[in-house]
Amino acid sequence: MVEKEEAGGGISEEEAAQYDRQIRLWGLEAQKRLRASRVLLVGLKGLGAEIAKNLILAGVKGLTMLDHEQVTPEDPGAQFLIRTGSVGRNRAEASLERAQNLNPMVDVKVDTEDIEKKPESFFTQFDAVCLTCCSRDVIVKVDQICHKNSIKFFTGDVFGYHGYTFANLGEHEFVEEKTKVAKVSQGVEDGPDTKRAKLDSSETTMVKKKVVFCPVKEALEVDWSSEKAKAALKRTTSDYFLLQELFPRIVERVYAQRHPRSTERTHAKMLIPFLTKEKPGFLGEMAVSRSGVGKLQALSQRDPPHNNFFFFDGMKGNGIVECLGPK
């Protein structure tokens, strides 16, 4: 396990060697912020395992993996942290050994209590909370707690070939590297050579910025009745509506409108479990977990984070960032 940071917030030689590649990528200060972050991860199925791996390898200070469910016969095939022969064990406890072995310098813990039983005070010990495999009510409740206590909040899930992540970072400050524009001396003509000199400048500077996120409840309750919202609706990915409580009826109604024959309405009902959690979505889990880079960006405060949804469509093999909310 990692010992406490040295005075002055430095990192040890061992850590510098372990994280050399990413320090070169996003800088020492960003790595120090990661190193000081404690994260709660809820849900240790396929997506949760991928997120845990990314956070542990990145070098957060501590990761608490919370899951009250038991390992099912299907879990070892979709979740690489669980060893075969673990059926019946708690899913978080069965994931601990392999998770810790990924990076001994990260303090990895497990919690086997149901997330719904946790009081508000439980969440305040973390810098970031990430939910998977949770109901809409739980997502909204935990997001409200995090928003109130200035805790970075993420949630995500996979539905067959479709997946999403959502981030609420509150008022989030970050730094972004920008190329300096070369200053031209007075009296120099503004010709082609001067313009090329401005563009070819190799000097960079770090610019501090801030972005404001909205709670997940507001993001899921967009009023689509206004003319502006109706125009935006045409451009909004249909995956957004996977998150709505009435999604099964929406899918059936939309499919029936497009395919009015009664036999095809039956196909609409067959489509519902395919797009929900009744079928595994390994491709979606991999892709959505890759969007976990946004979690690392948020914790390191380096570069602009995704604001606020990321949707992945495994049938098309692409993803899209959408900013949805009250404004």
C-alpha positions as CSV (number, residue, x, y, z in Angstrom):
1,M,0.0,0.0,0.0
2,V,1.0,3.6,-0.5
3,E,2.4,5.5,2.4
4,K,1.3,9.1,3.0
5,E,2.6,11.7,0.6
6,E,5.9,13.4,1.4
7,A,5.9,17.0,2.6
8,G,5.4,19.4,-0.2
9,G,3.2,17.0,-2.1
10,G,6.0,15.2,-3.9
11,I,5.9,11.6,-5.2
12,S,8.3,8.8,-4.5
13,E,10.9,7.5,-7.0
14,E,8.9,4.3,-7.2
15,E,5.8,6.2,-8.2
16,A,7.7,8.3,-10.7
17,A,8.9,5.1,-12.3
18,Q,5.5,3.5,-12.2
19,Y,3.7,6.5,-13.7
20,D,6.4,7.8,-15.9
21,R,4.4,7.4,-19.2
22,Q,1.3,9.2,-18.0
23,I,3.3,11.9,-16.2
24,R,4.8,12.6,-19.6
25,L,1.3,12.7,-21.1
26,W,-0.5,15.0,-18.6
27,G,2.2,16.3,-16.3
28,L,3.4,15.9,-12.7
29,E,0.8,18.2,-11.2
30,A,-2.1,16.3,-12.8
31,Q,-0.6,13.0,-11.5
32,K,-0.3,14.5,-8.0
33,R,-4.0,15.3,-8.1
34,L,-4.8,11.8,-9.2
35,R,-2.6,10.5,-6.5
36,A,-4.6,12.4,-3.9
37,S,-8.0,11.2,-5.1
38,R,-10.2,8.6,-3.4
39,V,-12.9,7.1,-5.6
40,L,-16.0,5.0,-4.9
41,L,-17.0,2.6,-7.6
42,V,-20.4,0.9,-7.3
43,G,-21.2,-2.3,-9.3
44,L,-18.5,-4.9,-10.2
45,K,-19.9,-6.4,-13.4
46,G,-18.2,-6.1,-16.8
47,L,-18.3,-2.3,-17.0
48,G,-17.3,-1.8,-13.4
49,A,-14.3,-4.1,-13.7
50,E,-13.0,-2.1,-16.7
51,I,-13.4,1.2,-14.8
52,A,-11.7,-0.3,-11.8
53,K,-8.7,-1.4,-13.9
54,N,-8.4,2.1,-15.5
55,L,-8.5,3.9,-12.2
56,I,-6.1,1.6,-10.4
57,L,-3.5,1.6,-13.2
58,A,-3.8,5.4,-13.4
59,G,-2.7,5.6,-9.8
60,V,-5.5,7.1,-7.7
61,K,-4.9,7.2,-3.9
62,G,-7.7,4.8,-3.1
63,L,-10.5,2.9,-4.7
64,T,-13.5,1.4,-2.8
65,M,-15.4,-1.2,-4.8
66,L,-18.9,-1.6,-3.6
67,D,-21.3,-4.4,-4.6
68,H,-23.8,-6.3,-2.5
69,E,-24.6,-9.0,-5.1
70,Q,-23.1,-12.5,-5.4
71,V,-21.1,-13.8,-8.3
72,T,-23.3,-15.5,-10.9
73,P,-22.2,-18.3,-13.3
74,E,-22.1,-15.7,-16.1
75,D,-19.8,-13.2,-14.3
76,P,-16.4,-14.8,-14.8
77,G,-16.9,-14.7,-18.5
78,A,-17.6,-11.0,-18.6
79,Q,-15.6,-9.8,-15.6
80,F,-11.9,-10.5,-15.7
81,L,-11.2,-9.6,-12.0
82,I,-13.2,-12.7,-10.8
83,R,-11.6,-16.1,-10.8
84,T,-13.4,-19.2,-11.9
85,G,-14.9,-21.1,-9.0
86,S,-16.1,-17.9,-7.3
87,V,-19.8,-18.4,-7.9
88,G,-21.8,-17.6,-4.7
89,R,-19.1,-15.2,-3.3
90,N,-19.7,-11.5,-2.9
91,R,-18.8,-9.9,-6.3
92,A,-16.7,-7.1,-4.8
93,E,-14.7,-9.5,-2.5
94,A,-14.1,-11.9,-5.4
95,S,-12.7,-9.0,-7.4
96,L,-10.3,-7.7,-4.8
97,E,-7.2,-9.9,-5.2
98,R,-6.8,-9.3,-8.9
99,A,-7.7,-5.7,-8.6
100,Q,-5.1,-5.0,-6.0
101,N,-2.4,-6.9,-8.0
102,L,-2.9,-4.4,-10.8
103,N,-1.1,-1.8,-8.8
104,P,0.0,-2.4,-5.2
105,M,0.5,1.4,-4.7
106,V,-3.2,2.0,-4.7
107,D,-5.3,1.3,-1.6
108,V,-8.1,-1.0,-2.9
109,K,-11.0,-1.8,-0.5
110,V,-14.3,-3.5,-0.8
111,D,-17.7,-2.8,0.7
112,T,-20.5,-5.4,0.6
113,E,-23.4,-3.3,1.7
114,D,-26.3,-2.2,-0.6
115,I,-25.7,1.3,-1.9
116,E,-29.3,2.2,-1.1
117,K,-28.6,1.7,2.6
118,K,-25.7,4.2,2.7
119,P,-26.2,7.5,4.5
120,E,-25.1,10.8,3.1
121,S,-22.1,10.9,5.4
122,F,-20.7,7.8,3.7
123,F,-20.2,9.6,0.4
124,T,-18.4,12.6,1.8
125,Q,-15.1,10.6,2.3
126,F,-14.7,10.4,-1.5
127,D,-13.5,12.8,-4.1
128,A,-15.4,11.1,-6.9
129,V,-18.3,8.6,-7.1
130,C,-19.0,6.3,-10.0
131,L,-22.2,4.2,-10.3
132,T,-22.9,1.3,-12.6
133,C,-25.8,-1.3,-12.4
134,C,-28.0,1.2,-10.5
135,S,-31.6,2.1,-10.8
136,R,-32.6,5.6,-11.9
137,D,-33.9,6.4,-8.4
138,V,-30.5,5.5,-6.9
139,I,-28.6,7.5,-9.6
140,V,-30.7,10.6,-8.9
141,K,-30.4,10.3,-5.2
142,V,-26.6,9.8,-5.1
143,D,-26.0,12.5,-7.7
144,Q,-28.0,15.0,-5.5
145,I,-25.8,14.1,-2.5
146,C,-22.6,14.5,-4.6
147,H,-23.8,17.8,-6.1
148,K,-24.6,19.1,-2.6
149,N,-21.1,18.1,-1.2
150,S,-19.0,19.1,-4.3
151,I,-18.1,15.5,-5.1
152,K,-17.5,14.6,-8.7
153,F,-20.2,12.2,-9.9
154,F,-20.3,9.7,-12.8
155,T,-22.7,7.0,-13.8
156,G,-22.8,4.6,-16.7
157,D,-24.2,1.3,-18.0
158,V,-24.4,-1.0,-20.9
159,F,-27.6,-2.1,-22.6
160,G,-26.8,-4.9,-25.2
161,Y,-24.8,-3.1,-27.9
162,H,-25.6,0.3,-26.4
163,G,-23.9,2.1,-23.5
164,Y,-23.6,5.5,-21.9
165,T,-21.8,7.6,-19.3
166,F,-22.9,10.7,-17.5
167,A,-20.8,13.2,-15.6
168,N,-21.8,15.9,-13.1
169,L,-18.7,17.7,-11.9
170,G,-20.5,20.7,-10.5
171,E,-18.4,23.9,-11.1
172,H,-15.3,22.2,-12.6
173,E,-12.0,24.1,-13.1
174,F,-9.3,22.7,-15.4
175,V,-6.3,23.7,-17.3
176,E,-5.8,23.3,-21.1
177,E,-2.6,23.6,-23.1
178,K,-2.8,26.2,-25.8
179,T,-0.2,27.2,-28.5
180,K,1.1,30.7,-28.0
181,V,0.6,33.1,-30.9
182,A,3.9,34.7,-31.8
183,K,3.9,38.5,-31.3
184,V,5.0,40.4,-34.4
185,S,7.2,43.5,-33.9
186,Q,5.8,46.9,-34.8
187,G,6.6,48.0,-38.3
188,V,6.8,44.5,-39.7
189,E,4.5,43.9,-42.7
190,D,1.6,41.4,-42.3
191,G,2.7,39.2,-45.2
192,P,2.7,35.4,-45.7
193,D,6.0,35.0,-43.8
194,T,4.5,36.8,-40.8
195,K,1.4,34.7,-40.8
196,R,3.5,31.5,-41.0
197,A,5.6,32.6,-38.1
198,K,2.4,33.1,-36.0
199,L,1.2,29.6,-36.8
200,D,4.5,27.8,-36.5
201,S,5.1,28.9,-32.9
202,S,6.2,25.9,-30.7
203,E,5.6,27.7,-27.4
204,T,2.6,26.7,-25.3
205,T,0.9,28.1,-22.3
206,M,-1.6,26.6,-19.8
207,V,-5.0,28.3,-19.8
208,K,-7.3,28.0,-16.8
209,K,-11.0,27.4,-17.6
210,K,-14.2,26.5,-15.8
211,V,-17.3,24.6,-16.9
212,V,-20.6,24.1,-15.1
213,F,-22.5,20.8,-15.1
214,C,-26.1,20.1,-14.3
215,P,-27.5,17.3,-12.0
216,V,-28.6,14.1,-13.8
217,K,-32.3,14.7,-12.8
218,E,-32.4,17.9,-14.8
219,A,-30.5,16.2,-17.7
220,L,-33.1,13.5,-17.9
221,E,-36.1,15.8,-17.6
222,V,-35.5,18.1,-20.6
223,D,-38.7,19.9,-21.7
224,W,-39.1,19.0,-25.4
225,S,-42.2,21.1,-25.9
226,S,-40.5,24.4,-26.9
227,E,-39.7,25.1,-30.6
228,K,-36.0,25.2,-29.7
229,A,-36.1,21.9,-27.9
230,K,-38.0,20.3,-30.8
231,A,-35.3,21.4,-33.2
232,A,-32.6,19.9,-30.9
233,L,-34.6,16.7,-30.5
234,K,-34.0,15.9,-34.2
235,R,-30.2,16.0,-33.5
236,T,-30.3,14.1,-30.2
237,T,-29.2,10.5,-30.3
238,S,-32.0,8.0,-29.7
239,D,-29.8,6.4,-27.0
240,Y,-30.6,9.2,-24.7
241,F,-34.1,7.8,-24.4
242,L,-32.8,4.4,-23.2
243,L,-32.4,6.1,-19.9
244,Q,-36.1,7.0,-19.5
245,E,-38.3,5.0,-17.2
246,L,-40.9,4.5,-20.0
247,F,-38.3,3.3,-22.4
248,P,-39.9,-0.1,-23.2
249,R,-43.2,1.6,-24.2
250,I,-41.3,4.2,-26.1
251,V,-39.5,1.6,-28.1
252,E,-42.6,-0.4,-28.9
253,R,-44.5,2.8,-29.9
254,V,-41.8,4.1,-32.2
255,Y,-41.2,0.7,-33.8
256,A,-44.9,0.2,-34.3
257,Q,-45.2,3.6,-36.0
258,R,-42.4,2.8,-38.4
259,H,-43.7,-0.8,-39.0
260,P,-47.5,-0.7,-38.7
261,R,-48.1,-4.4,-39.4
262,S,-49.1,-6.4,-36.3
263,T,-46.4,-9.0,-36.9
264,E,-43.7,-6.4,-36.7
265,R,-45.1,-5.0,-33.5
266,T,-44.1,-8.4,-32.1
267,H,-40.6,-7.7,-33.2
268,A,-40.7,-4.4,-31.2
269,K,-41.4,-6.4,-28.0
270,M,-38.5,-8.7,-28.9
271,L,-36.3,-5.7,-29.4
272,I,-36.8,-4.4,-25.8
273,P,-34.8,-7.1,-23.9
274,F,-32.1,-6.9,-26.6
275,L,-31.6,-3.3,-25.8
276,T,-31.9,-3.7,-22.0
277,K,-29.7,-5.7,-19.7
278,E,-31.0,-9.2,-20.6
279,K,-28.2,-9.7,-23.0
280,P,-24.4,-9.1,-22.4
281,G,-22.7,-6.2,-24.2
282,F,-19.0,-6.8,-23.9
283,L,-18.3,-4.5,-26.8
284,G,-20.3,-1.7,-25.2
285,E,-18.6,-2.3,-21.8
286,M,-15.2,-1.9,-23.4
287,A,-16.2,1.2,-25.3
288,V,-18.0,2.9,-22.4
289,S,-15.1,2.1,-20.0
290,R,-12.7,3.8,-22.5
291,S,-14.8,6.9,-21.9
292,G,-13.5,6.6,-18.3
293,V,-10.6,8.7,-19.6
294,G,-13.0,11.5,-18.8
295,K,-13.0,10.4,-15.1
296,L,-9.2,10.7,-15.1
297,Q,-9.4,14.1,-16.7
298,A,-11.8,15.3,-14.1
299,L,-9.6,14.0,-11.2
300,S,-6.4,15.4,-12.7
301,Q,-8.1,18.7,-13.8
302,R,-6.2,18.5,-17.1
303,D,-8.0,19.2,-20.4
304,P,-11.8,19.8,-20.9
305,P,-14.0,16.9,-19.6
306,H,-17.0,15.4,-21.5
307,N,-20.1,17.5,-20.7
308,N,-22.2,15.7,-19.9
309,F,-23.3,12.5,-21.7
310,F,-21.3,10.0,-23.8
311,F,-23.3,7.5,-25.8
312,F,-21.9,4.4,-27.6
313,D,-23.7,2.6,-30.4
314,G,-22.1,-0.9,-30.9
315,M,-24.1,-1.6,-34.0
316,K,-22.5,1.4,-35.7
317,G,-19.3,1.2,-33.9
318,N,-19.2,4.9,-32.9
319,G,-19.7,7.2,-29.9
320,I,-21.1,10.7,-29.4
321,V,-20.8,13.4,-26.7
322,E,-24.1,15.2,-26.0
323,C,-24.7,18.2,-23.6
324,L,-28.2,17.9,-22.4
325,G,-29.9,19.8,-19.6
326,P,-32.2,22.6,-18.7
327,K,-30.5,25.2,-20.9
